[in-house]
Amino acid sequence: MRLEFINRIRENDVLGKSIFTPQGQILLKCGIKLNNIYINKLRELGVSYIYVEDERFEDVDVEDEKLTQLKQLTMKNMSGMVTNLYNCDANKLKKSLDVVKELINYIINMGDVNKSLLDIQTYDNYTFLHCIDTCIMASFLGITSGFCVNELEELGIGAMLHDVGKTQVPIKVLNKKTKLTDEEFAEIKKHPLYGAEILKKIFSIPDSVIKVVEQHHERVDGNGYPYGLTSKQITKFSKLVCICNVYDAVSNDRCYREKFGLNDAYELILSGSDTSFDRECVLNFKNTFAIYPLGCHVKLSNNEDGYIIRQNRGFPDRPVLRVFNEKDYNKGQFHEIDLLDNTKIVISGTIE
């Protein structure tokens, strides 16, 4: 299948990957034939791009049904998890965390990073879904970092719970569309402390998880919050979740700003090496995640355009593309370009 921006979708295109509501429910199921009513409604809801079926890209598989089911189950479980934390109900909380562990263990044993990170949701997708996506990213990054299963579970749970302290911040501050006052920003900066306080009441929560919640906004150069810790004072899990939190946050629309472009979001992480982010974590990030997802329609510096069909591990900006000449576009005739072998050609941007 191929990935196209919403303005390039036409009537009778067939949806290739299901679209979800902010609550994790299916809004439009894959396989449905799109019409202008659906397309315009998706545009109104803030959906920027969607996958569509295309027989020329049958080999580009981006769907993982089991992972989708686990994400939906985790989404439905999130509000109960928070309630159990507040009520200090260790037994019910364990059941909630078992759902998270099932998701993490699926990623460990079966996960494909290229099928895991680009679900299409409507505009208001930030709260619980951000925590789930941060957990998934952290799990993949933890695998690259060589963590064992127990470490990956604690890392993933810490990532899932990293923003739990925001439940203590007034909603009008969290959702404010204009610039925060100094007092409001100071309140926002307390959410790691609020989260740690909540978790410390549950004796079964490991200290490594609490540290992630407390330190996920710390920066290795000491310019983070709430404590201004430097590299040696920040735990390895916290350094890793910090990167995943920032990348997922800037890759999604917020009430006060639009999301970053794919390349800009990625460059933000790479450029932060040794200042905001730990150098080794950034290197592992580069070796784990690609800039442009499978099926993405991009423009090349040689004035051709094509679709990404494979990634080259460790070279996030040098994938393999399938390129159709304009006259042969509907004939299924194409050639492929591996940017790892064609170093004079670069991706200049996405086709919108």
Coordinates of C-alpha atoms in Angstrom, one line a residue:
M1 CA 0.0 0.0 0.0
R2 CA 1.0 3.6 -0.3
L3 CA 0.8 6.6 2.0
E4 CA -0.7 9.8 0.7
F5 CA -1.5 13.2 2.1
I6 CA -5.2 13.8 2.4
N7 CA -5.3 16.3 -0.4
R8 CA -4.1 13.7 -2.8
I9 CA -6.8 11.1 -1.9
R10 CA -9.5 10.6 -4.6
E11 CA -13.0 9.1 -4.6
N12 CA -12.9 5.2 -4.8
D13 CA -9.5 5.0 -3.3
V14 CA -9.6 2.0 -0.9
L15 CA -8.4 2.6 2.7
G16 CA -5.4 0.5 3.4
K17 CA -5.1 0.9 7.2
S18 CA -7.8 1.6 9.7
I19 CA -8.2 5.0 11.2
F20 CA -8.8 5.4 15.0
T21 CA -10.6 7.8 17.3
P22 CA -8.8 9.4 20.2
Q23 CA -10.3 6.6 22.4
G24 CA -8.7 3.9 20.3
Q25 CA -11.9 2.8 18.5
I26 CA -12.0 2.3 14.8
L27 CA -13.4 5.3 12.9
L28 CA -13.0 3.8 9.4
K29 CA -11.9 0.2 8.9
C30 CA -9.4 -0.7 6.3
G31 CA -10.9 -2.0 3.0
I32 CA -13.6 0.6 2.8
K33 CA -14.0 2.5 -0.4
L34 CA -13.6 6.2 0.2
N35 CA -15.9 8.9 -1.1
N36 CA -15.8 12.7 -0.9
I37 CA -17.9 12.7 2.3
Y38 CA -15.4 10.5 4.1
I39 CA -12.5 12.4 2.7
N40 CA -13.8 15.8 3.7
K41 CA -14.8 14.6 7.1
L42 CA -11.3 13.2 7.7
R43 CA -9.8 16.5 6.6
E44 CA -12.1 18.3 9.1
L45 CA -10.9 16.0 11.9
G46 CA -7.3 16.9 11.2
V47 CA -6.2 13.7 9.5
S48 CA -3.2 14.7 7.4
Y49 CA -2.5 11.5 5.5
I50 CA -3.8 7.9 5.1
Y51 CA -2.7 4.6 3.6
V52 CA -4.6 3.4 0.5
E53 CA -4.5 0.1 -1.2
D54 CA -2.5 -0.1 -4.5
E55 CA -1.7 -3.3 -6.4
R56 CA 1.6 -1.8 -7.4
F57 CA 2.6 -1.8 -3.8
E58 CA 1.2 -5.2 -2.6
D59 CA 4.6 -6.0 -1.2
V60 CA 4.6 -2.9 1.1
D61 CA 2.9 -4.3 4.2
V62 CA 2.4 -1.9 7.1
E63 CA -0.5 -3.6 8.9
D64 CA 0.1 -5.6 12.2
E65 CA -3.4 -6.6 13.3
K66 CA -2.3 -8.1 16.6
L67 CA -0.4 -5.0 17.6
T68 CA -3.4 -2.9 16.7
Q69 CA -5.6 -5.1 18.9
L70 CA -3.1 -4.8 21.8
K71 CA -3.0 -1.0 21.4
Q72 CA -6.8 -0.8 21.4
L73 CA -6.9 -2.9 24.5
T74 CA -4.3 -0.8 26.2
M75 CA -6.1 2.4 25.3
K76 CA -9.4 1.1 26.8
N77 CA -7.4 0.1 29.9
M78 CA -5.7 3.5 30.5
S79 CA -8.4 5.3 32.4
G80 CA -8.8 2.4 34.7
M81 CA -5.1 2.2 35.2
V82 CA -5.0 5.9 36.3
T83 CA -8.0 5.3 38.6
N84 CA -6.2 2.3 40.2
L85 CA -3.1 4.4 40.8
Y86 CA -5.1 7.1 42.6
N87 CA -7.0 4.6 44.7
C88 CA -3.7 2.7 45.5
D89 CA -5.4 -0.5 44.4
A90 CA -2.4 -2.7 43.9
N91 CA -4.4 -5.8 42.7
K92 CA -6.4 -4.0 40.1
L93 CA -3.3 -2.0 39.0
K94 CA -1.4 -5.3 38.5
K95 CA -4.1 -6.4 36.1
S96 CA -3.9 -3.1 34.2
L97 CA -0.1 -3.4 34.0
D98 CA -0.3 -7.0 32.8
V99 CA -2.1 -5.6 29.7
V100 CA 0.9 -3.2 29.2
K101 CA 3.3 -6.1 29.6
E102 CA 1.5 -8.1 27.0
L103 CA 2.0 -5.2 24.5
I104 CA 5.7 -4.9 25.4
N105 CA 6.3 -8.7 25.1
Y106 CA 4.6 -8.8 21.8
I107 CA 7.0 -6.1 20.6
I108 CA 9.9 -8.0 22.0
N109 CA 9.0 -11.3 20.3
M110 CA 7.1 -10.3 17.1
G111 CA 7.3 -6.5 16.7
D112 CA 8.3 -4.9 13.4
V113 CA 9.2 -1.3 13.9
N114 CA 8.2 -0.4 10.4
K115 CA 4.6 -1.6 11.1
S116 CA 4.3 -0.1 14.6
L117 CA 4.6 3.6 14.7
L118 CA 2.3 5.2 12.1
D119 CA -1.3 4.6 13.1
I120 CA -3.6 7.2 11.7
Q121 CA -5.8 9.0 14.3
T122 CA -8.0 12.0 14.4
Y123 CA -6.7 15.4 15.6
D124 CA -7.3 15.1 19.3
N125 CA -5.1 12.2 19.9
Y126 CA -2.6 13.4 22.5
T127 CA -3.3 12.2 26.0
F128 CA -3.4 8.4 26.5
L129 CA -2.3 7.7 22.9
H130 CA 0.9 9.7 23.4
C131 CA 1.8 7.5 26.4
I132 CA 1.1 4.3 24.4
D133 CA 3.2 5.4 21.4
T134 CA 6.0 6.6 23.7
C135 CA 5.9 3.1 25.3
I136 CA 6.1 1.4 21.9
M137 CA 9.0 3.6 20.8
A138 CA 10.8 3.1 24.0
S139 CA 10.4 -0.7 23.8
F140 CA 11.9 -0.8 20.3
L141 CA 14.7 1.5 21.4
G142 CA 15.3 -0.6 24.5
I143 CA 15.7 -3.7 22.3
T144 CA 18.3 -1.9 20.2
S145 CA 20.1 -0.8 23.4
G146 CA 20.4 -4.4 24.5
F147 CA 18.1 -4.4 27.5
C148 CA 16.9 -7.8 28.9
V149 CA 13.2 -8.7 29.1
N150 CA 12.7 -7.5 32.7
E151 CA 14.4 -4.2 31.9
L152 CA 12.2 -3.8 28.8
E153 CA 9.1 -4.3 30.9
E154 CA 10.1 -1.7 33.5
L155 CA 11.2 0.7 30.7
G156 CA 7.9 0.2 28.9
I157 CA 5.8 0.7 32.0
G158 CA 7.8 3.8 32.9
A159 CA 7.2 5.2 29.4
M160 CA 3.5 4.3 29.6
L161 CA 3.1 6.2 32.9
H162 CA 5.5 9.0 32.2
D163 CA 2.8 11.7 32.0
V164 CA 0.6 10.5 34.8
G165 CA 1.4 13.6 36.8
K166 CA -0.4 15.8 34.2
T167 CA -3.7 14.5 35.8
Q168 CA -2.8 16.9 38.6
V169 CA -2.3 19.9 36.4
P170 CA -5.4 22.1 35.6
I171 CA -6.9 21.1 32.3
K172 CA -7.2 24.8 31.2
V173 CA -3.4 25.0 31.6
L174 CA -2.7 21.8 29.7
N175 CA -5.0 22.8 26.8
K176 CA -4.1 26.5 26.6
K177 CA -3.6 27.6 23.0
T178 CA -1.8 30.8 23.7
K179 CA 1.6 31.3 25.4
L180 CA 1.7 30.1 29.0
T181 CA 2.4 32.6 31.8
D182 CA 5.4 32.1 34.0
E183 CA 3.1 30.7 36.7
E184 CA 1.4 28.4 34.3
F185 CA 4.7 27.0 32.9
A186 CA 6.0 26.5 36.5
E187 CA 2.9 24.4 37.2
I188 CA 3.4 22.3 34.0
K189 CA 7.0 21.7 35.1
K190 CA 5.7 20.1 38.3
H191 CA 4.0 17.2 36.6
P192 CA 7.0 14.9 36.9
L193 CA 7.0 15.5 40.6
Y194 CA 3.2 14.9 40.8
G195 CA 3.6 11.7 38.9
A196 CA 6.4 10.4 41.1
E197 CA 4.3 11.2 44.2
I198 CA 1.4 9.2 42.9
L199 CA 3.6 6.1 42.1
K200 CA 5.5 6.1 45.4
K201 CA 2.2 5.2 47.1
I202 CA 2.2 1.9 45.3
F203 CA 4.8 -0.4 46.9
S204 CA 4.9 -2.7 43.9
I205 CA 6.0 0.0 41.4
P206 CA 9.8 -0.4 40.9
D207 CA 12.0 2.6 41.6
S208 CA 13.3 2.4 38.0
V209 CA 9.7 3.2 36.8
I210 CA 9.3 6.1 39.3
K211 CA 12.6 7.6 38.1
V212 CA 11.4 7.6 34.5
V213 CA 8.3 9.5 35.5
E214 CA 10.4 11.9 37.6
Q215 CA 13.2 12.4 35.1
H216 CA 11.7 12.3 31.6
H217 CA 12.2 16.0 31.2
E218 CA 15.7 16.2 32.5
R219 CA 18.4 17.0 29.9
V220 CA 22.0 15.7 29.9
D221 CA 23.4 19.2 29.8
G222 CA 21.5 20.1 33.0
N223 CA 18.9 22.4 31.3
G224 CA 15.9 20.2 32.0
Y225 CA 13.4 20.0 34.8
P226 CA 12.4 19.6 37.6
Y227 CA 15.8 19.2 39.2
G228 CA 18.3 20.3 36.4
L229 CA 20.1 17.0 36.6
T230 CA 23.1 16.2 34.4
S231 CA 24.0 13.1 32.4
K232 CA 25.4 11.0 35.2
Q233 CA 22.5 11.7 37.5
I234 CA 19.8 10.7 35.0
T235 CA 18.9 7.0 34.8
K236 CA 19.4 5.1 31.5
F237 CA 15.7 4.5 31.2
S238 CA 14.9 8.2 31.7
K239 CA 17.4 9.2 29.0
L240 CA 15.8 6.9 26.5
V241 CA 12.2 7.8 27.4
C242 CA 13.1 11.5 27.1
I243 CA 14.0 11.0 23.4
C244 CA 10.8 9.0 22.7
N245 CA 8.6 11.5 24.5
V246 CA 10.0 14.5 22.6
Y247 CA 9.9 12.8 19.2
D248 CA 6.3 11.6 19.6
A249 CA 5.2 15.0 21.0
V250 CA 6.6 17.1 18.2
S251 CA 5.4 14.6 15.6
N252 CA 1.7 15.2 16.5
D253 CA -0.5 18.2 16.5
R254 CA -1.1 20.0 19.8
C255 CA -3.7 22.6 20.7
Y256 CA -1.1 25.3 20.6
R257 CA 1.0 24.3 17.5
E258 CA 1.1 22.1 14.4
K259 CA 3.2 19.0 14.3
F260 CA 6.7 19.1 12.9
G261 CA 7.5 17.8 9.5
L262 CA 9.0 14.3 9.4
N263 CA 12.5 15.4 8.7
D264 CA 12.3 18.3 11.2
A265 CA 11.2 16.0 14.0
Y266 CA 14.0 13.6 13.3
E267 CA 16.6 16.3 13.0
L268 CA 15.5 17.7 16.4
I269 CA 16.6 14.5 18.0
L270 CA 19.9 14.1 16.1
S271 CA 20.9 17.8 16.7
G272 CA 20.2 17.4 20.4
S273 CA 23.0 14.8 20.9
D274 CA 25.2 15.6 23.9
T275 CA 23.1 18.6 24.8
S276 CA 19.5 17.6 25.3
F277 CA 19.9 13.9 24.7
D278 CA 22.4 11.2 25.6
R279 CA 24.8 10.5 22.6
E280 CA 24.5 6.7 22.8
C281 CA 20.7 6.9 23.0
V282 CA 20.6 9.2 19.9
L283 CA 22.9 6.7 18.0
N284 CA 20.5 3.8 18.9
F285 CA 17.6 6.0 17.9
K286 CA 19.2 6.5 14.5
N287 CA 19.8 2.7 14.2
T288 CA 16.2 1.9 15.1
F289 CA 13.8 4.4 13.5
A290 CA 13.6 5.8 9.9
I291 CA 12.7 9.3 9.0
Y292 CA 10.0 8.5 6.4
P293 CA 7.6 5.6 6.9
L294 CA 7.0 2.7 4.4
G295 CA 4.8 3.7 1.5
C296 CA 5.5 7.4 1.9
H297 CA 5.5 9.5 -1.3
V298 CA 8.6 11.6 -1.5
K299 CA 10.3 13.9 -4.0
L300 CA 14.0 13.3 -4.9
S301 CA 16.7 15.7 -5.7
N302 CA 16.9 14.4 -9.3
N303 CA 13.3 15.7 -9.8
E304 CA 11.8 12.1 -9.7
D305 CA 9.3 11.1 -7.1
G306 CA 8.7 7.7 -5.6
Y307 CA 7.4 5.6 -2.8
I308 CA 9.5 4.1 0.0
I309 CA 9.3 0.3 -0.1
R310 CA 12.2 -0.7 2.2
Q311 CA 14.4 0.8 4.9
N312 CA 18.1 0.5 5.2
R313 CA 18.9 -0.1 8.9
G314 CA 21.2 2.5 10.3
F315 CA 20.6 4.9 7.4
P316 CA 17.4 6.6 8.3
D317 CA 17.4 9.0 5.3
R318 CA 18.6 6.4 2.7
P319 CA 15.7 4.0 2.0
V320 CA 14.8 2.0 -1.2
L321 CA 12.2 3.7 -3.4
R322 CA 9.9 2.5 -6.2
V323 CA 9.8 5.2 -8.9
F324 CA 7.2 5.5 -11.7
N325 CA 7.8 7.7 -14.7
E326 CA 4.8 9.9 -15.3
K327 CA 4.0 8.3 -18.7
D328 CA 4.2 4.8 -17.2
Y329 CA 2.5 5.6 -13.9
N330 CA -0.7 3.7 -14.6
K331 CA 1.0 0.9 -16.5
G332 CA 2.8 -0.5 -13.5
Q333 CA 6.2 0.1 -15.0
F334 CA 8.8 1.3 -12.6
H335 CA 12.4 1.2 -11.5
E336 CA 13.8 1.1 -8.0
I337 CA 16.4 3.3 -6.4
D338 CA 18.4 2.3 -3.4
L339 CA 19.7 5.6 -1.9
L340 CA 22.4 3.8 -0.1
D341 CA 23.9 3.0 -3.5
N342 CA 23.0 6.3 -5.1
T343 CA 24.6 8.8 -2.7
K344 CA 24.3 11.8 -5.1
I345 CA 20.5 11.6 -4.8
V346 CA 18.7 12.7 -1.6
I347 CA 15.1 13.0 -0.5
S348 CA 14.1 16.7 -0.8
G349 CA 10.7 16.4 0.9
T350 CA 7.3 14.7 0.9
I351 CA 4.7 15.0 -1.8
E352 CA 1.6 16.8 -0.4

